[in-house]
Amino acid sequence: MTTEAAFVLTLMVLGYAVVSGLVTRWYVAPALIFIVAGVLLGPDGAGVIEIGADTGTFTVVAQLALTVILFNQAAELDLRSILRRGHDSFRLIVIGIPLTIGLGTATALLILPVMPVWEAVCLAAIVAPLEVSLIEALLEDRRIPERVRHALAMESGCYDGFALAALFAALALASDRSAEESWGWFLFRAEVLSLAAGAVVGGVGALLIARSYQRDWIGDTWAQLATLAVALLCFQVGEMFHGSGFVAAFAGGLACAVVAQRTRAEVPTKVSDAAGHLLELLVFAMFGAAAVIVGWRDADWRVVLFAVLAVFAVRMVAVWFALLRTDVPTRSRLFLGWFGPRGIGTLVLGLLVVQEGAIEQVDLITQTVVVAVTLSLVVHSATAPLGIRLVQPDRLAHR
């Protein structure tokens, strides 16, 4: 990335920050704004942002963004609340997520018959994760029943971890890795070992910060920075064990949440939240500059059809079945099924597959990621006000 591109990206962040409150009122995903800006300023536009053939910078920033986001999402989960009154969230996670990946796999095999079975599973796992924080105003709008907002927040926080597990399992079977080593051992390293390493690092780090904070050995600013450091350490330790740094980061965040609840100390995530948002916006700007035009240009109707079904229809069906025999009103089910924006999780999972190599349909997966993410951001941003009006009458039912 050139110095000029870095300057423009920084200026874009400043420009968005000063009007972010206004944008929030319009329910427009910040990521969509940065994608559009990236397209306009990229090689096919003004030519100001040049990522170049080497996507190393893009990959590093995307991985850092997802690491921080996964850690923060897990650290902010109220585990007691999930166990106590999270019946809807539990069903969406335990039933809805596997069903979404399963239906996505079947859809890929039907519409994209050139894909081998395990690569279809990879594709389904890549486009599955939702990121409601892309339209953060939805989670803050009190017109939406608390039950719905809680379920979306919990599901979004857990989705990347589950999708990562499915992706690594499919990669182990889709690639030549299974011939080089036992795929069972690969899965053990990628999942079990990564979870254990992340939990230990996150738990110890959170305990150190909490005890230091209680003894007044550390100030607010350094506590915030220390939490960010713990998130990055979780990722690095996971990679050191040749596992998954992302799974380790998610596990570390969960460990932080447990420590915070037991010590009654708040996990300071404001700085890491800001860092996550900053990195995420930079990723989407670079994504717009480097991939959107090329991805849409090369995609055929089958790719577009799969993306539409995977993002909108598959999730709707999965959510509906997950909430069968519950007292969730019909309008709330429709709202939960419709609003599943795809974002940084889908981008990074796609990058992981591309970097792994040794699979046949890398180009097809890349095109699908581009189409799915951009379609999701446009449609979910445009329909947010209508969705709120749809679900608002359910407010009385949840009082």
XYZ file of C-alpha atoms in Angstrom, residues 21-367:
347
model
C -24.147 9.896 14.376
C -26.135 11.057 11.364
C -25.355 7.892 9.416
C -26.529 5.761 12.340
C -29.956 7.390 12.171
C -30.280 6.277 8.547
C -29.413 2.646 9.417
C -26.700 2.611 6.739
C -23.912 0.144 7.464
C -20.579 2.019 7.804
C -18.962 -0.830 5.886
C -21.135 -0.053 2.860
C -19.967 3.561 2.825
C -16.325 2.483 2.899
C -16.855 -0.122 0.185
C -18.399 2.513 -2.090
C -15.550 4.921 -1.296
C -13.023 2.170 -2.024
C -14.631 1.448 -5.397
C -14.679 5.152 -6.344
C -11.081 5.721 -5.235
C -9.679 2.370 -6.358
C -7.959 1.305 -9.601
C -11.247 1.294 -11.531
C -12.111 4.761 -10.242
C -9.869 7.667 -9.342
C -6.884 5.368 -8.860
C -5.966 6.869 -5.503
C -6.147 3.639 -3.490
C -3.880 1.011 -5.015
C -3.693 -2.279 -3.135
C -1.565 -3.912 -5.833
C -1.115 -7.560 -6.645
C 0.336 -8.225 -3.188
C -2.646 -8.530 -0.854
C -0.436 -9.007 2.196
C -1.425 -5.720 3.835
C -5.109 -6.386 3.198
C -4.840 -9.873 4.713
C -2.948 -8.693 7.807
C -5.397 -5.860 8.525
C -8.380 -8.181 7.970
C -6.948 -10.798 10.329
C -6.235 -8.194 13.005
C -9.755 -6.813 12.645
C -11.433 -10.197 13.009
C -9.183 -11.130 15.937
C -10.150 -8.034 17.893
C -13.825 -8.303 16.915
C -14.059 -11.985 17.903
C -12.372 -11.304 21.235
C -14.598 -8.321 21.994
C -17.808 -10.107 20.998
C -16.983 -13.048 23.244
C -15.808 -10.839 26.135
C -19.060 -8.880 26.075
C -21.310 -11.959 26.129
C -23.384 -12.276 29.272
C -22.981 -16.007 29.814
C -25.291 -16.074 32.814
C -27.968 -14.314 30.815
C -27.586 -16.826 28.000
C -27.999 -19.720 30.422
C -30.807 -18.059 32.370
C -33.037 -16.514 29.713
C -31.278 -17.179 26.451
C -33.538 -19.982 25.238
C -34.065 -18.240 21.892
C -30.342 -17.545 21.510
C -29.473 -21.119 22.450
C -31.784 -22.521 19.769
C -30.459 -20.091 17.150
C -26.889 -21.121 17.961
C -27.238 -24.871 18.484
C -29.903 -25.529 15.831
C -29.833 -22.486 13.546
C -26.089 -22.290 12.824
C -25.547 -25.964 11.852
C -28.777 -25.894 9.844
C -27.656 -22.734 8.026
C -24.358 -24.366 7.048
C -26.098 -27.591 6.052
C -28.700 -25.844 3.899
C -25.979 -23.631 2.418
C -23.992 -26.721 1.448
C -27.015 -28.295 -0.236
C -27.721 -25.029 -2.076
C -24.115 -24.820 -3.303
C -24.176 -28.392 -4.582
C -27.448 -27.739 -6.399
C -26.612 -24.376 -7.983
C -22.826 -24.723 -8.312
C -22.427 -28.388 -9.341
C -18.736 -27.919 -10.207
C -17.921 -27.705 -6.496
C -16.802 -30.869 -4.679
C -18.764 -31.680 -1.541
C -16.251 -30.483 1.027
C -15.572 -27.285 -0.899
C -19.320 -26.665 -0.868
C -19.181 -26.995 2.926
C -16.325 -24.461 2.950
C -18.392 -22.035 0.891
C -21.451 -22.485 3.108
C -19.362 -21.838 6.239
C -17.791 -18.744 4.675
C -21.079 -17.015 3.822
C -22.871 -18.095 7.020
C -21.534 -15.711 9.744
C -23.748 -12.740 10.500
C -22.454 -9.474 11.918
C -25.272 -7.378 13.301
C -22.798 -4.745 14.488
C -22.593 -3.660 10.833
C -26.001 -2.094 11.412
C -25.329 -1.220 15.037
C -28.346 1.051 15.194
C -30.582 -2.040 15.134
C -29.167 -3.249 18.431
C -29.641 0.185 19.980
C -33.176 0.883 18.713
C -35.581 0.471 21.635
C -38.516 0.042 19.260
C -37.206 -3.454 18.577
C -38.189 -5.850 21.393
C -35.354 -6.559 23.803
C -35.846 -10.280 23.272
C -35.094 -9.888 19.552
C -32.080 -7.622 20.076
C -30.650 -9.960 22.716
C -31.027 -13.009 20.457
C -29.344 -11.262 17.516
C -26.453 -10.015 19.645
C -25.811 -13.432 21.189
C -26.044 -15.253 17.854
C -23.749 -12.754 16.160
C -21.172 -13.097 18.925
C -21.010 -16.883 18.605
C -21.349 -17.282 14.847
C -17.730 -16.763 13.793
C -16.463 -19.388 16.213
C -18.899 -22.010 14.938
C -18.262 -21.127 11.298
C -14.517 -21.379 11.873
C -14.950 -24.865 13.285
C -16.976 -25.984 10.266
C -14.559 -24.318 7.851
C -11.440 -25.947 9.291
C -13.145 -29.332 9.342
C -14.121 -28.957 5.689
C -10.672 -27.657 4.709
C -9.033 -30.665 6.289
C -11.119 -32.929 4.078
C -11.188 -30.752 0.947
C -7.462 -30.170 0.717
C -4.449 -32.443 0.450
C -3.834 -31.861 4.134
C -5.626 -35.089 4.956
C -3.041 -36.966 2.871
C -0.102 -35.230 4.542
C -1.274 -35.765 8.092
C -4.208 -37.154 9.975
C -7.088 -34.747 9.471
C -8.240 -35.691 12.969
C -4.955 -34.340 14.359
C -5.332 -31.225 12.210
C -8.822 -30.647 13.615
C -7.559 -31.245 17.137
C -4.916 -28.560 16.706
C -7.258 -26.141 14.937
C -10.096 -26.494 17.421
C -9.363 -28.185 20.749
C -5.796 -26.978 21.183
C -6.689 -23.477 19.984
C -9.652 -23.291 22.362
C -7.520 -24.426 25.288
C -4.641 -22.056 24.484
C -6.956 -19.087 24.006
C -8.884 -19.835 27.186
C -5.687 -20.042 29.251
C -4.174 -16.841 27.825
C -7.448 -14.931 27.987
C -8.279 -16.146 31.491
C -4.822 -15.417 32.927
C -4.649 -12.045 31.176
C -8.107 -11.001 32.374
C -7.321 -12.136 35.922
C -4.078 -10.148 35.964
C -5.852 -7.019 34.685
C -8.740 -7.438 37.135
C -6.483 -7.934 40.173
C -4.213 -5.081 39.151
C -7.222 -2.826 38.605
C -8.705 -3.723 41.996
C -5.408 -2.898 43.722
C -5.184 0.398 41.842
C -1.949 -0.670 40.160
C -3.233 0.202 36.712
C -5.220 3.119 35.303
C -8.156 3.036 32.915
C -6.081 3.777 29.815
C -3.526 1.057 30.449
C -6.242 -1.417 31.384
C -7.823 -0.788 27.993
C -4.509 -1.284 26.199
C -3.751 -4.387 28.251
C -7.063 -5.931 27.156
C -6.193 -5.251 23.518
C -2.800 -6.877 24.100
C -4.489 -9.969 25.569
C -6.643 -10.304 22.440
C -3.588 -10.187 20.184
C -1.671 -12.595 22.427
C -4.507 -15.111 22.171
C -4.238 -15.011 18.396
C -0.456 -15.329 18.425
C -0.438 -18.263 20.856
C -3.058 -20.068 18.775
C -0.881 -19.653 15.693
C 2.248 -20.731 17.595
C 0.586 -24.091 18.278
C -0.158 -24.353 14.536
C -3.840 -24.043 15.338
C -6.301 -21.224 14.716
C -5.544 -17.799 16.132
C -9.164 -16.793 15.529
C -10.569 -19.678 17.539
C -8.050 -18.844 20.279
C -9.126 -15.191 20.267
C -12.784 -16.160 20.619
C -11.964 -18.565 23.460
C -9.851 -15.881 25.139
C -12.763 -13.461 25.023
C -15.058 -16.064 26.586
C -12.492 -16.641 29.344
C -12.392 -12.884 29.962
C -16.183 -12.853 30.280
C -16.048 -15.680 32.847
C -13.312 -13.951 34.873
C -15.196 -10.646 34.770
C -18.367 -12.265 36.079
C -16.609 -14.150 38.852
C -14.479 -11.215 39.997
C -17.279 -8.708 39.332
C -14.781 -6.599 37.413
C -15.745 -5.048 34.084
C -13.694 -6.119 31.076
C -12.354 -2.828 29.629
C -12.933 -3.124 25.873
C -13.458 0.482 24.761
C -10.012 0.851 23.210
C -10.136 -2.578 21.581
C -13.652 -1.835 20.326
C -12.397 1.360 18.706
C -9.405 -0.483 17.241
C -11.716 -3.185 15.885
C -14.005 -0.625 14.233
C -11.050 1.226 12.724
C -9.474 -1.900 11.288
C -12.824 -3.141 10.004
C -13.528 0.074 8.109
C -10.053 0.013 6.549
C -10.634 -3.585 5.455
C -13.886 -2.707 3.714
C -12.311 0.268 1.947
C -9.505 -1.948 0.632
C -12.064 -4.627 -0.231
C -13.997 -2.084 -2.308
C -10.852 -0.935 -4.079
C -9.364 -4.346 -4.807
C -12.161 -6.881 -5.165
C -15.682 -5.554 -5.723
C -15.458 -4.568 -9.390
C -13.461 -7.659 -10.335
C -15.698 -9.987 -8.338
C -18.952 -8.726 -9.843
C -17.445 -8.619 -13.338
C -16.391 -12.276 -13.221
C -19.438 -13.649 -11.394
C -22.086 -15.404 -13.485
C -25.783 -15.814 -12.711
C -25.202 -18.987 -10.713
C -22.904 -17.182 -8.298
C -25.394 -14.348 -7.852
C -28.284 -16.780 -7.358
C -26.371 -18.758 -4.747
C -25.390 -15.571 -2.900
C -29.003 -14.354 -2.832
C -30.317 -17.683 -1.546
C -27.492 -18.178 0.974
C -27.769 -14.702 2.488
C -31.532 -14.321 2.544
C -33.506 -17.555 1.985
C -31.242 -20.093 3.737
C -31.006 -18.079 6.931
C -34.739 -17.423 6.934
C -35.502 -21.147 6.750
C -32.875 -22.054 9.362
C -34.129 -19.461 11.841
C -37.738 -20.512 11.318
C -36.960 -24.167 12.064
C -34.713 -23.256 15.004
C -37.562 -21.341 16.652
C -40.284 -23.924 16.044
C -42.396 -24.666 19.138
C -41.303 -21.441 20.830
C -43.478 -18.475 21.716
C -41.488 -16.129 19.479
C -44.087 -14.177 17.428
C -44.144 -14.614 13.655
C -43.005 -11.054 12.962
C -40.039 -11.442 15.292
C -39.060 -14.678 13.565
C -39.172 -12.957 10.188
C -37.062 -10.097 11.543
C -34.481 -12.474 13.041
C -34.352 -14.484 9.821
C -33.997 -11.501 7.542
C -31.414 -9.426 9.394
C -28.193 -11.381 9.171
C -25.689 -8.991 7.535
C -22.480 -10.554 6.228
C -19.250 -8.709 6.897
C -15.704 -9.067 8.160
C -16.175 -12.703 9.177
C -17.092 -13.720 5.635
C -14.173 -11.742 4.181
C -11.575 -13.262 6.486
C -12.901 -16.808 6.164
C -12.708 -16.352 2.395
C -9.116 -15.144 2.691
C -8.250 -18.160 4.823
C -9.510 -20.510 2.127
C -7.634 -18.638 -0.599
C -4.412 -18.729 1.420
C -4.784 -22.425 2.225
C -4.868 -23.202 -1.498
C -5.010 -26.856 -2.579
C -8.717 -26.570 -3.400
C -10.179 -26.358 -6.873
C -12.740 -23.545 -6.863
C -10.850 -20.642 -5.274
C -12.032 -18.150 -7.913
C -15.646 -19.211 -7.493
C -15.421 -18.796 -3.731
C -13.844 -15.352 -4.128
C -16.604 -14.193 -6.470
